[in-house]
Coordinates of C-alpha atoms and ligand atoms in Angstrom, one line a residue:
Chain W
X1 CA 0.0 0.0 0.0
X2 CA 1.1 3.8 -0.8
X3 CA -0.1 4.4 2.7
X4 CA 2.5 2.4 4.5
X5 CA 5.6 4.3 2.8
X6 CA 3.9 7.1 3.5
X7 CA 3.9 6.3 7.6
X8 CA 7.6 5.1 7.1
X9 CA 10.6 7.2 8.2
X10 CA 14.0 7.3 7.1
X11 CA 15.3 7.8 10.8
X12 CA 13.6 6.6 14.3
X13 CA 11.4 8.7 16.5
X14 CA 9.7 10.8 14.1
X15 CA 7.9 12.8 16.5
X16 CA 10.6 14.7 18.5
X17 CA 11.9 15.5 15.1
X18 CA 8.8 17.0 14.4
X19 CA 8.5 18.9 17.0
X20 CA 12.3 20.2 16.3
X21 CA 11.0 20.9 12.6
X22 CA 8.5 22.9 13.7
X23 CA 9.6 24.9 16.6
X24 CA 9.7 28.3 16.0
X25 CA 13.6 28.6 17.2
X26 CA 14.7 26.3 14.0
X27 CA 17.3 28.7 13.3
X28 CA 16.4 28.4 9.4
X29 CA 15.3 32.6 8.8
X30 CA 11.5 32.0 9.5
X31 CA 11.2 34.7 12.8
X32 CA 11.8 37.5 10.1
X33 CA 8.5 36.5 8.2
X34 CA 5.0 37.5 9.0
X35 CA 3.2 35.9 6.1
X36 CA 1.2 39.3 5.3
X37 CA 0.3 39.8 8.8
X38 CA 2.8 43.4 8.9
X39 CA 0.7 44.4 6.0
X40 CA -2.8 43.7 7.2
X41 CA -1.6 45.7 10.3
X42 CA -0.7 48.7 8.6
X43 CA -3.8 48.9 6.6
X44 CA -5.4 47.7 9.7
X45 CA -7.0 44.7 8.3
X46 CA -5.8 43.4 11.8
X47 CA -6.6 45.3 15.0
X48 CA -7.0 42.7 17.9
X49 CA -7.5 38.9 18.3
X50 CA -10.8 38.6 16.7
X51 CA -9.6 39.8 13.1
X52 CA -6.2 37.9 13.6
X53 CA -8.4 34.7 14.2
X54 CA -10.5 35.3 11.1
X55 CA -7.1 36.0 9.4
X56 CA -5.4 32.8 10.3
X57 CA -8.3 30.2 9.3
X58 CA -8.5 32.1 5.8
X59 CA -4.7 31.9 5.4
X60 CA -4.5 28.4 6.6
X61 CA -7.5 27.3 4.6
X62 CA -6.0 29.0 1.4
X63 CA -2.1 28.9 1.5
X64 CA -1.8 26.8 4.6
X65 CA -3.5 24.1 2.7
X66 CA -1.2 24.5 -0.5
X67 CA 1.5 24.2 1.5
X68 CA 0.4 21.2 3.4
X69 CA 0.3 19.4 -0.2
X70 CA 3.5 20.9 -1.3
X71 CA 5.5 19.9 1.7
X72 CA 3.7 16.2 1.9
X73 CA 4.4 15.4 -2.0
X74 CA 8.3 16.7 -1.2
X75 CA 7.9 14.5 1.8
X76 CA 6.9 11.8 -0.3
X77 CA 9.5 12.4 -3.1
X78 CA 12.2 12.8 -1.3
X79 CA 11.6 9.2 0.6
X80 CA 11.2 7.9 -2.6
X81 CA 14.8 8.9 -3.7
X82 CA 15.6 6.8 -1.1
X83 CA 13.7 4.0 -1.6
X84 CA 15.3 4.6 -5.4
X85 CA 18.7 4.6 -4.2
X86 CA 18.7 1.3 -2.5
X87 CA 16.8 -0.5 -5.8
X88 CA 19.1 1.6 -8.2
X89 CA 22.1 -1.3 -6.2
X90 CA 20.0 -3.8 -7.5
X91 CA 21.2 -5.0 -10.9
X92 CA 18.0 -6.8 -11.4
X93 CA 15.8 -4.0 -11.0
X94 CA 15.9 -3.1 -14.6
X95 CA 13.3 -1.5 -16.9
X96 CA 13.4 1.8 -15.5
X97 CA 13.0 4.0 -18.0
X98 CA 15.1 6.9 -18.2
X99 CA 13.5 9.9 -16.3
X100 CA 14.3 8.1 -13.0
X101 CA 17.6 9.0 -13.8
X102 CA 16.8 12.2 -13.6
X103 CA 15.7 13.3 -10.1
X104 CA 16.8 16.9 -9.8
X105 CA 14.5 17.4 -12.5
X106 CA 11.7 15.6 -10.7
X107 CA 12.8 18.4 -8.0
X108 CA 12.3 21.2 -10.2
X109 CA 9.0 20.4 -11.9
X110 CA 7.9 20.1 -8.3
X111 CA 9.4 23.2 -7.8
X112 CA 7.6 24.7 -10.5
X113 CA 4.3 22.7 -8.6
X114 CA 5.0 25.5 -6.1
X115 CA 5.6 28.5 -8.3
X116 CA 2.1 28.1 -10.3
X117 CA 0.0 28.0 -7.0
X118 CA 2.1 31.4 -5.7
X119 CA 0.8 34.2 -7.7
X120 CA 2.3 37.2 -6.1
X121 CA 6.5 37.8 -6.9
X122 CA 6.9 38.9 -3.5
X123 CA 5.5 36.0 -2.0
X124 CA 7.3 33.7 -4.5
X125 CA 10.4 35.4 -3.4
X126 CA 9.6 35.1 0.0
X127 CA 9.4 31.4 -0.2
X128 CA 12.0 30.4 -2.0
X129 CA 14.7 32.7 0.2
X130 CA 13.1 30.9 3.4
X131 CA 13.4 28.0 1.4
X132 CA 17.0 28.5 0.6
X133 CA 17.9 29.3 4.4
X134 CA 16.1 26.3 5.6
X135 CA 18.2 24.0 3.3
X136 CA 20.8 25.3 3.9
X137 CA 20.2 24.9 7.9
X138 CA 18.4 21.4 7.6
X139 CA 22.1 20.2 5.7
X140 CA 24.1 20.5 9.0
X141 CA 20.7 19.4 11.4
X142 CA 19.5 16.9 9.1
X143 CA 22.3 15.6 6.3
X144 CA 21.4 13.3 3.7
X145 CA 21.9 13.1 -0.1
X146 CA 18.4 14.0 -0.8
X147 CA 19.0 17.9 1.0
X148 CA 22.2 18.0 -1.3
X149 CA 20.6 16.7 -4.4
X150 CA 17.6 19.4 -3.7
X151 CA 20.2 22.4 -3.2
X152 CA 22.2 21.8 -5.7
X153 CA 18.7 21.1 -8.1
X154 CA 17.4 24.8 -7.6
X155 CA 21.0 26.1 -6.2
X156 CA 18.8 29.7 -5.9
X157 CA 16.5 28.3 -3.2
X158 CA 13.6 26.2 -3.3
X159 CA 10.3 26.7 -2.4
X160 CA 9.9 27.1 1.1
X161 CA 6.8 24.0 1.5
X162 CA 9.3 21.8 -0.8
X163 CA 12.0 22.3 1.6
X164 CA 10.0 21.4 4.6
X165 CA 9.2 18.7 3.2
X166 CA 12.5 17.1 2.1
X167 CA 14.0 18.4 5.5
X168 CA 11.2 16.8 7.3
X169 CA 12.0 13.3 5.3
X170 CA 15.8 13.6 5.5
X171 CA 14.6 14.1 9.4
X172 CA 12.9 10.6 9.9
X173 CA 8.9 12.1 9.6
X174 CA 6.7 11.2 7.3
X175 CA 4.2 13.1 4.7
X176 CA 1.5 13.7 7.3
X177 CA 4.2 15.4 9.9
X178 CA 5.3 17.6 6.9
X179 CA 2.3 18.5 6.0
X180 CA 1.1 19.2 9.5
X181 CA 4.3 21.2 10.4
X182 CA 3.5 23.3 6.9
X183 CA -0.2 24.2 8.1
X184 CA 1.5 25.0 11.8
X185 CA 4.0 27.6 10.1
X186 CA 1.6 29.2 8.1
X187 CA -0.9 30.5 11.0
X188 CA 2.0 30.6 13.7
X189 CA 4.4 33.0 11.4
X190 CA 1.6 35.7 11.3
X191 CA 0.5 34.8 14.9
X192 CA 3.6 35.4 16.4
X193 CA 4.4 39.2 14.0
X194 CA 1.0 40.1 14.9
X195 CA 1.7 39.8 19.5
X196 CA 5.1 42.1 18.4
X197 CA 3.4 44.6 16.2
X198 CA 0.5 45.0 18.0
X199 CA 1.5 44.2 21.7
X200 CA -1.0 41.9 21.7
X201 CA -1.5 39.0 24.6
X202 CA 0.7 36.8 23.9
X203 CA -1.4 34.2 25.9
X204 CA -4.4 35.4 23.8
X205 CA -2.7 34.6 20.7
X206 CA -1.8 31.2 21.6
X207 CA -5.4 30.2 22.5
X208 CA -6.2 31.5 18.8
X209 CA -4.1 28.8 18.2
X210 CA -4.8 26.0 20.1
X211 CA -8.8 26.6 19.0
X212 CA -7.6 26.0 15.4
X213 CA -5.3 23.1 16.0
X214 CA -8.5 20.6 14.9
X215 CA -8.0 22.9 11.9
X216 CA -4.5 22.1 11.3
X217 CA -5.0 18.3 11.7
X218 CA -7.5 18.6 9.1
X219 CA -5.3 20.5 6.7
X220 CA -2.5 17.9 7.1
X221 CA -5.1 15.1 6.4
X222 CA -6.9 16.4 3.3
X223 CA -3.2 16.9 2.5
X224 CA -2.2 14.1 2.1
X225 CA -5.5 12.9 0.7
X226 CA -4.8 15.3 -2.3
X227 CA -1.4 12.9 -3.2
X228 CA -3.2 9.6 -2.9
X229 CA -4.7 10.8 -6.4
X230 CA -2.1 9.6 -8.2
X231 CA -2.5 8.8 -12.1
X232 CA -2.2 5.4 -12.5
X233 CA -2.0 4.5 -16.6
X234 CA -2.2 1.0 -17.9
X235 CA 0.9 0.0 -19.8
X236 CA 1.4 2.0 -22.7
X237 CA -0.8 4.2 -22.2
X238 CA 0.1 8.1 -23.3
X239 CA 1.7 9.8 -20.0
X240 CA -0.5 13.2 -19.6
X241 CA 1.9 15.0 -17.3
X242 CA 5.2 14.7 -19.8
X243 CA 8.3 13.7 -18.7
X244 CA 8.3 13.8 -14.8
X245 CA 5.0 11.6 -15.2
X246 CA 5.9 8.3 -15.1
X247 CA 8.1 8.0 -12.5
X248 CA 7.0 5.7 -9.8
X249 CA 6.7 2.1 -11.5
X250 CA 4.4 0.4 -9.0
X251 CA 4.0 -3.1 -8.3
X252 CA 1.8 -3.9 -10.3
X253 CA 3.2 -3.4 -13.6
X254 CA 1.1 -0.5 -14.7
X255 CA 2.7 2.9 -14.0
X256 CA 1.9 5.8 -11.5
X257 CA 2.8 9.5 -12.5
X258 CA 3.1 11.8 -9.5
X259 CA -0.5 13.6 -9.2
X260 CA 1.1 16.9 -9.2
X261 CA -0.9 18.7 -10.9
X262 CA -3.9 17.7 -9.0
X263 CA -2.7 19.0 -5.8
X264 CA -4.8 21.7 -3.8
X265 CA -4.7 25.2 -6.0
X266 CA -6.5 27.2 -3.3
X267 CA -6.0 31.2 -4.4
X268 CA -6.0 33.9 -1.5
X269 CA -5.7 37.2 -3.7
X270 CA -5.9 38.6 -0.6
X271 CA -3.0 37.3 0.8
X272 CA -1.0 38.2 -2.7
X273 CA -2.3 41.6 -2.4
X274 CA -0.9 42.0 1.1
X275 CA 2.3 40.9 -0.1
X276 CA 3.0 43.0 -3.0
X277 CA 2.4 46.1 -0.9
X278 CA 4.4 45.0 1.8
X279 CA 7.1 44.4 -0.8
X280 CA 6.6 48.2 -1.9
X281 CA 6.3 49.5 1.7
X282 CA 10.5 51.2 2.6
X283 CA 9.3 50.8 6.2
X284 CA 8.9 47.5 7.5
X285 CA 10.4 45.3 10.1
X286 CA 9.4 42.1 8.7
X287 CA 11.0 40.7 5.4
X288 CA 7.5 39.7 4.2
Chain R
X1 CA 26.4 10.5 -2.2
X2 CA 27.4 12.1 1.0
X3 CA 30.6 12.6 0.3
X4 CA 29.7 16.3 -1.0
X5 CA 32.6 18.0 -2.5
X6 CA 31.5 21.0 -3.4
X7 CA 29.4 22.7 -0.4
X8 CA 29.4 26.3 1.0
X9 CA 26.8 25.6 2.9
X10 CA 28.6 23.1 5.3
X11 CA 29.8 24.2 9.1
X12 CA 32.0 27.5 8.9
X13 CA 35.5 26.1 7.3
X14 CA 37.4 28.9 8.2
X15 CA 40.0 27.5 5.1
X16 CA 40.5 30.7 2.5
X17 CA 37.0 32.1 3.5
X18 CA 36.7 36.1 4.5
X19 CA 37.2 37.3 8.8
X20 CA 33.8 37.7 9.5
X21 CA 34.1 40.7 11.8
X22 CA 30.4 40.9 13.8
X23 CA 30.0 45.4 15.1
X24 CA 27.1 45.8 17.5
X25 CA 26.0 48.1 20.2
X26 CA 22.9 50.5 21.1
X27 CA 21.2 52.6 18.8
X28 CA 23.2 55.4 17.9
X29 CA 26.3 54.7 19.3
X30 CA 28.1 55.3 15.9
X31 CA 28.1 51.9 14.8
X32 CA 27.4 52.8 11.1
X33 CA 30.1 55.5 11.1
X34 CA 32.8 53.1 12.2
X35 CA 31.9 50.7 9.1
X36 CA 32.1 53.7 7.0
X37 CA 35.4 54.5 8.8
X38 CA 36.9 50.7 7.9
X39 CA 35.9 51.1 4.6
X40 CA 37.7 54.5 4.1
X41 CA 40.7 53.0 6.4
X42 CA 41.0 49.7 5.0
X43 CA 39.1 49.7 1.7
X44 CA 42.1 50.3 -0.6
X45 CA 44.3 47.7 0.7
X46 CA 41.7 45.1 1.3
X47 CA 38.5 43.2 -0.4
X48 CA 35.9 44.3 1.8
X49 CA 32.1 43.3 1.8
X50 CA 29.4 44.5 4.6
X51 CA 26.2 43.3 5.6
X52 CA 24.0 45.7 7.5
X53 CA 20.7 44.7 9.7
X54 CA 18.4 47.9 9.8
X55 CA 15.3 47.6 12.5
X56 CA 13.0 49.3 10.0
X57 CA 14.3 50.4 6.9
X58 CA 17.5 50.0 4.5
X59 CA 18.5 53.4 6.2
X60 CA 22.3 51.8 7.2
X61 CA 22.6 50.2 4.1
X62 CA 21.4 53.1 1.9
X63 CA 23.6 55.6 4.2
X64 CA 27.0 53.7 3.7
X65 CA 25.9 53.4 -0.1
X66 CA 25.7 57.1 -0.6
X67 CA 29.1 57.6 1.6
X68 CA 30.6 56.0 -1.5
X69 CA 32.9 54.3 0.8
X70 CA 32.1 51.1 -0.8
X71 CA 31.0 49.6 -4.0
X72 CA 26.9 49.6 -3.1
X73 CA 26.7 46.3 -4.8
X74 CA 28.9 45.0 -2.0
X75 CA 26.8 45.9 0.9
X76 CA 23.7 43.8 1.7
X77 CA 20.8 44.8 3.7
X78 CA 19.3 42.0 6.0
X79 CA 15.4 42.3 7.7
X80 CA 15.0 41.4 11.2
X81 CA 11.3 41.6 12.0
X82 CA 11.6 43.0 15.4
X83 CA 14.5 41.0 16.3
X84 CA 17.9 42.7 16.1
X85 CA 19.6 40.2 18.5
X86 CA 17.4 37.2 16.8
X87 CA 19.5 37.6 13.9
X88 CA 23.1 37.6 14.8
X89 CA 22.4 35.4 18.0
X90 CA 19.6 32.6 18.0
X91 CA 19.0 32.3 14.3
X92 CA 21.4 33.5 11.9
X93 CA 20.4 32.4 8.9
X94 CA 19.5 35.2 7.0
X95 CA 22.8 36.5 8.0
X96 CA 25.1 34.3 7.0
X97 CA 23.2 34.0 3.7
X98 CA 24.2 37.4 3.1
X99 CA 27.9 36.9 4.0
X100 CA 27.5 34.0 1.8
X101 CA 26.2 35.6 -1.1
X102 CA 29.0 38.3 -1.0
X103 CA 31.2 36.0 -1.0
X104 CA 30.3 34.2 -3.9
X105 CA 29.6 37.5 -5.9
X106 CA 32.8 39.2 -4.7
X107 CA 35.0 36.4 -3.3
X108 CA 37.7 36.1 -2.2
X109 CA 37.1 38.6 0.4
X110 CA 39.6 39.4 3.1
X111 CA 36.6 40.8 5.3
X112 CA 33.0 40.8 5.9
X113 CA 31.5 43.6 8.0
X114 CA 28.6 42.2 9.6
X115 CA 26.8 45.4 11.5
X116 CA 23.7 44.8 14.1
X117 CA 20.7 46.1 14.5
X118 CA 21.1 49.0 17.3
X119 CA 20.1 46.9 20.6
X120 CA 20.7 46.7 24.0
X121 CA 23.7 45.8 26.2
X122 CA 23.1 41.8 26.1
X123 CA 23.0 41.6 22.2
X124 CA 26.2 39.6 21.0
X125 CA 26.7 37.7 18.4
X126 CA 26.9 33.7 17.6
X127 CA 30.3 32.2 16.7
X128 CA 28.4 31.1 13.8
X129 CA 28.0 34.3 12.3
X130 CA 30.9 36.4 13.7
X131 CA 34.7 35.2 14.1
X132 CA 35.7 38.5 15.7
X133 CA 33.4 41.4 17.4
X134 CA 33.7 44.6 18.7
X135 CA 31.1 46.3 20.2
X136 CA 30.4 50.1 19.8
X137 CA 29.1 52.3 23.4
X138 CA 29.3 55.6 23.2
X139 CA 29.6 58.6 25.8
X140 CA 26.6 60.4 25.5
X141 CA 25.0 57.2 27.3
X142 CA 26.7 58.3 30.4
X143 CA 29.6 57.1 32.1
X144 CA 28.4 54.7 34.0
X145 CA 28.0 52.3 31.1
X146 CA 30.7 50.1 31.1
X147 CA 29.9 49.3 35.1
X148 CA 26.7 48.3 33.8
X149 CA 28.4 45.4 32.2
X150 CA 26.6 42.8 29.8
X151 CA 27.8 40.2 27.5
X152 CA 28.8 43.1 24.7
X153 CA 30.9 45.3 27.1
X154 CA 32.4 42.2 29.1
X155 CA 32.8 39.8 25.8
X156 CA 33.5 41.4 22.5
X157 CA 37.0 41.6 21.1
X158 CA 37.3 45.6 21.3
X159 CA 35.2 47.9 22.5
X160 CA 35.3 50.8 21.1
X161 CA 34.3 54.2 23.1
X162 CA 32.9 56.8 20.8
X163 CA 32.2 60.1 20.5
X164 CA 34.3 61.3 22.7
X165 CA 33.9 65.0 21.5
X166 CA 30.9 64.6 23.0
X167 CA 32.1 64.3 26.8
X168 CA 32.8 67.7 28.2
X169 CA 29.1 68.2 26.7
X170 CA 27.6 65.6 28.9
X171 CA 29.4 65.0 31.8
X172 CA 31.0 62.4 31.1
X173 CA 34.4 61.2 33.0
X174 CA 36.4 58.9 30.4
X175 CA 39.2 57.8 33.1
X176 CA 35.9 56.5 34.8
X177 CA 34.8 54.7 31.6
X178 CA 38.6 53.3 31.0
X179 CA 39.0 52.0 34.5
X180 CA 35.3 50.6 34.8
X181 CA 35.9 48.9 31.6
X182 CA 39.2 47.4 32.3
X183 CA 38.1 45.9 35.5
X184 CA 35.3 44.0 33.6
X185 CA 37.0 42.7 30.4
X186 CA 40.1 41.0 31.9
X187 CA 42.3 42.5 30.1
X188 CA 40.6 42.9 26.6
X189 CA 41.5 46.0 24.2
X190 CA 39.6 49.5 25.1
X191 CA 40.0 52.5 22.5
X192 CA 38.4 55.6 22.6
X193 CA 37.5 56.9 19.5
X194 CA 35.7 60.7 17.6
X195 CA 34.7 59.0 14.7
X196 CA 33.2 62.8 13.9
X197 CA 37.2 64.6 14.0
X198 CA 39.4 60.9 12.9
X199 CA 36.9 59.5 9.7
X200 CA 39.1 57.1 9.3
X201 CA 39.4 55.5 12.7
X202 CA 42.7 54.6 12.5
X203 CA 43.4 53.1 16.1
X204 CA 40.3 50.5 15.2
X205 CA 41.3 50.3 11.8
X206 CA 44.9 49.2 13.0
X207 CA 43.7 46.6 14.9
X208 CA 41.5 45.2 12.5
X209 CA 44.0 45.0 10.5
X210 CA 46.5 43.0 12.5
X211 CA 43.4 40.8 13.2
X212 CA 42.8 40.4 9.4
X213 CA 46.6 39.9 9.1
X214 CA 46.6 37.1 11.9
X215 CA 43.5 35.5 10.4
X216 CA 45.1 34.3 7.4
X217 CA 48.3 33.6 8.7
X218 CA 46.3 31.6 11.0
X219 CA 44.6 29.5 8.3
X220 CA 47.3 29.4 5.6
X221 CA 49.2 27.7 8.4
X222 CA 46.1 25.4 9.3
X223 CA 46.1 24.6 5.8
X224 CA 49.7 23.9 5.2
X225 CA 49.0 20.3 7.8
X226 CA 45.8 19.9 6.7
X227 CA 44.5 16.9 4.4
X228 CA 44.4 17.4 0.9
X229 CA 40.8 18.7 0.6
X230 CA 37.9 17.4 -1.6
X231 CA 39.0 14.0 -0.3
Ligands
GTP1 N1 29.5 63.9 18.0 C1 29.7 62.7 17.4 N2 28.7 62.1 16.7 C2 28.9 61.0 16.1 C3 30.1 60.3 16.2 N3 30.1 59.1 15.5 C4 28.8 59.1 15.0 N4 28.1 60.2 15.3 C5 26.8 60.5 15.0 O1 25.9 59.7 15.7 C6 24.7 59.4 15.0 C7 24.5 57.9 15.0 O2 25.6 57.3 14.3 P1 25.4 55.9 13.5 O3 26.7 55.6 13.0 O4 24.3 56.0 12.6 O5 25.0 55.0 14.8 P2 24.6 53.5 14.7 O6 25.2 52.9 15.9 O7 24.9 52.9 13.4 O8 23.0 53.6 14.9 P3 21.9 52.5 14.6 O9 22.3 51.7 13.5 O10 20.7 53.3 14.3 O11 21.8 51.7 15.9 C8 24.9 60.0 13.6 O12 24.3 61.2 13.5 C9 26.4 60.2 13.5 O13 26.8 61.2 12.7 C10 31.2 60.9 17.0 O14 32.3 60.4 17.1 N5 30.9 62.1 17.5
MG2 MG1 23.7 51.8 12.1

């Protein structure tokens, strides 16, 4: 079953990693980011708790969700190039076709994944330099061939979901724990910019937080729902996503393309319009 | 794979790479006009590159640009969001990918001026970011300053004293400022310096330079014994 290689780790106890992933002091960049919540302050879009609540679910409903997806199918990829490296000592393995040999560009189309779901240049800039700092962080906590492979694959910096999700494989957790840790940076980046710009209760904030943590299960779930819609094509059959598409051989004999392009698309032009005029704003505190 | 020839990214390898020289202090203190003093001091006879971290604008970065002390490509502005000390303490990431990126662009550098955020007197930074630091006080804060103590007075590599024009304006004593800050930095360097009447800074310039100096005698020699690399 997919689902059992998607509970496996590369490394034991997946869940203190986890929790190391996601803590706020990962020293990977992220404390400089409010995720449009600097923005919706100064056009006071966010006064208090109540509008920072409403702000959180539509951010984690929208981009939070995206996210979730991006950084479970990296998840999945990158335990994959595992899995691949072991078979590819196999001599009998054979009849792979060539694109397996090929996996920085399975990192880049997934990469590019990212990129069409992020509609505002700021925010796409945003991500990839976070991404960028958390690889380059998550290859001294975390080493492994995959984080190499990745940074060398877009050398600029990689979506910031993608790199979650290959750091979070490379550190033992599966695509549900990457997933989850996505949704928990999305509403805790903003949550956290919003208690220093606005002096707000800190204690406040976190019970926000806490209310919407069924929330955040729920985004990590439908998640990683969204990549058990994989194309599976009988022998043959013309590959409808090109190249990257017929990756996975399963057992079976018939052959799986990644569902990529099927992933959550959710759009929060809100959220992209908060980020271009924070990028135009000279006085700021927060990169974005 | 592991064996990964090729990366920048990997823990500090102090082999060939830039002094990474770390200037904090409070707001004000002049820590902006001593990187523009460096680069005036030591910018002909060394590759320089400077990163600066402004609380709310590019206002460091932009002022050192227009001093024309420094190629402007080669100084990089880093955001903090509300954290000074975050930055070049608990999570330098952002930094370091700055110094990293002039590097690349510019390298090989002899020395990278990281400059903080204006803070207060516990903000030092990590190893990680800074080989060498000197933190910046000046006299208009009072006298009494360097009693006060702190990582940044007590720690850093030099401390610098600045404006000392500015004493008989406000009081202060600056025997009571040298001997206070001798008896709490066992023995560490103390100058006094009016970045306003010596631009160039000379005495800190000197002694950057003899750390610069030291530096790569330091890792040539290091090298020299070292394995091949890219084994
Ligand atoms: N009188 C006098 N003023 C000085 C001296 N050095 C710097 N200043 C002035 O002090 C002010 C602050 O100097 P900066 O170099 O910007 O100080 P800073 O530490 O970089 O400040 P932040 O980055 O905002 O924390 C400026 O107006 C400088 O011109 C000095 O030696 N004497
Ligand atoms: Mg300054």
């Amino acid at each position: 079953m997919q689902n059992d290689r998607r509970k496996g780790g590369m490394r034991g106890s997946p869940d203190a990693a986890l929790l190391l992933l996601a803590d706020s002091r990962l020293p990977a960049g992220g404390h400089a980011h409010s995720g449009g919540a600097e923005e919706a302050v100064r056009l006071g879009t966010i006064t208090g708790p109540e509008d920072l609540a409403r702000f959180l679910r539509g951010r984690l409903a929208t981009a939070g969700l995206v996210s979730a997806a991006l950084a479970a199918a990296a998840c999945e990829l990158a335990s994959a190039g595992h899995d691949e490296q072991a078979a590819a000592h196999d001599e009998q393995t054979g009849g792979r076709d060539g694109q397996s040999d090929d996996p920085a560009g399975r990192w880049r189309q997934l990469d590019a994944e990212a990129d069409a779901r992020t509609a505002s240049p700021a925010q796409r800039e945003a991500s990839r330099v976070q991404g960028r700092l958390l690889i380059r962080s998550a290859r001294r906590i975390w080493p492994s061939p995959v984080l190499d492979l990745l940074a060398k694959a877009v050398p600029n910096g990689v979506h910031h979901p993608i790199a979650l999700g290959a750091a979070a494989a490379s550190a033992g957790c599966d695509p549900y724990q990457s997933a989850l840790a996505a949704a928990y940076n999305a509403v805790t980046g903003p949550a956290t910019a919003a208690v220093r710009l606005l002096g707000l209760d800190p204690v406040t904030v976190h019970r926000l937080l806490a209310d919407l943590a069924p929330a955040l299960n729920d985004a990590a779930h439908a998640a990683c729902a969204s990549l058990i819609d994989d194309v599976v094509m009988e022998p043959g059959a013309a590959d409808p996503f090109g190249p990257y598409g017929t990756a996975n051989g399963d057992a079976k004999g018939s052959t799986r393309g990644p569902g990529w392009p099927a992933l959550p698309g959710h759009a929060a032009p809100a959220l992209d319009l908060l980020a271009e005029g924070h990028h135009s704003n000279t006085m700021k505190l927060f990169v974005s | 794979m592991g064996a990964n020839h090729d990366d920048h990214h990997d823990a500090a390898d102090p082999h060939g790479r830039a002094l990474r020289l770390g200037i904090g202090g409070p707001v004000g203190s002049g820590k902006t006009a001593l990187v523009a003093a460096l680069c005036r001091s030591l910018g002909p006879s060394m590759r320089l590159g400077v990163v600066t971290n402004d609380i709310y604008t590019t206002e460091d970065a932009e002022f050192l640009r227009r001093a024309g002390v420094l190629d402007p490509e080669r100084i990089l502005a880093v955001q903090t969001g509300c954290c000074p000390h975050t930055a070049i303490r608990d999570d330098i990431a952002a930094n370091i990918d700055a110094v990293e990126t002039l590097e690349e662009r510019f390298g090989p550098l002899d020395l990278v001026i990281v400059e903080s955020g204006g803070d207060n007197l516990t903000a030092t930074f990590s190893r990680g970011l800074a080989d060498r630091q000197i933190f910046v006080l000046d006299v208009s804060g009072g006298d009494k300053v360097p009693r006060k103590g702190g990582p940044g007075v007590t720690t850093a590599d030099l401390l610098v004293i600045n404006k000392t024009d500015l004493a008989p304006l406000v009081g202060a004593d600056l025997t009571v400022m040298s001997r206070d800050a001798a008896a709490v930095r066992e023995g560490r360097p103390v100058l006094f310096t009016s970045i306003r009447e010596d631009r160039s800074a000379h005495s800190v310039a000197e002694w950057v330079t003899s750390l610069v100096g030291s530096w790569h005698h330091q890792n040539d020699h290091t090298h020299d014994h070292s394995a091949p690399t890219n084994a």
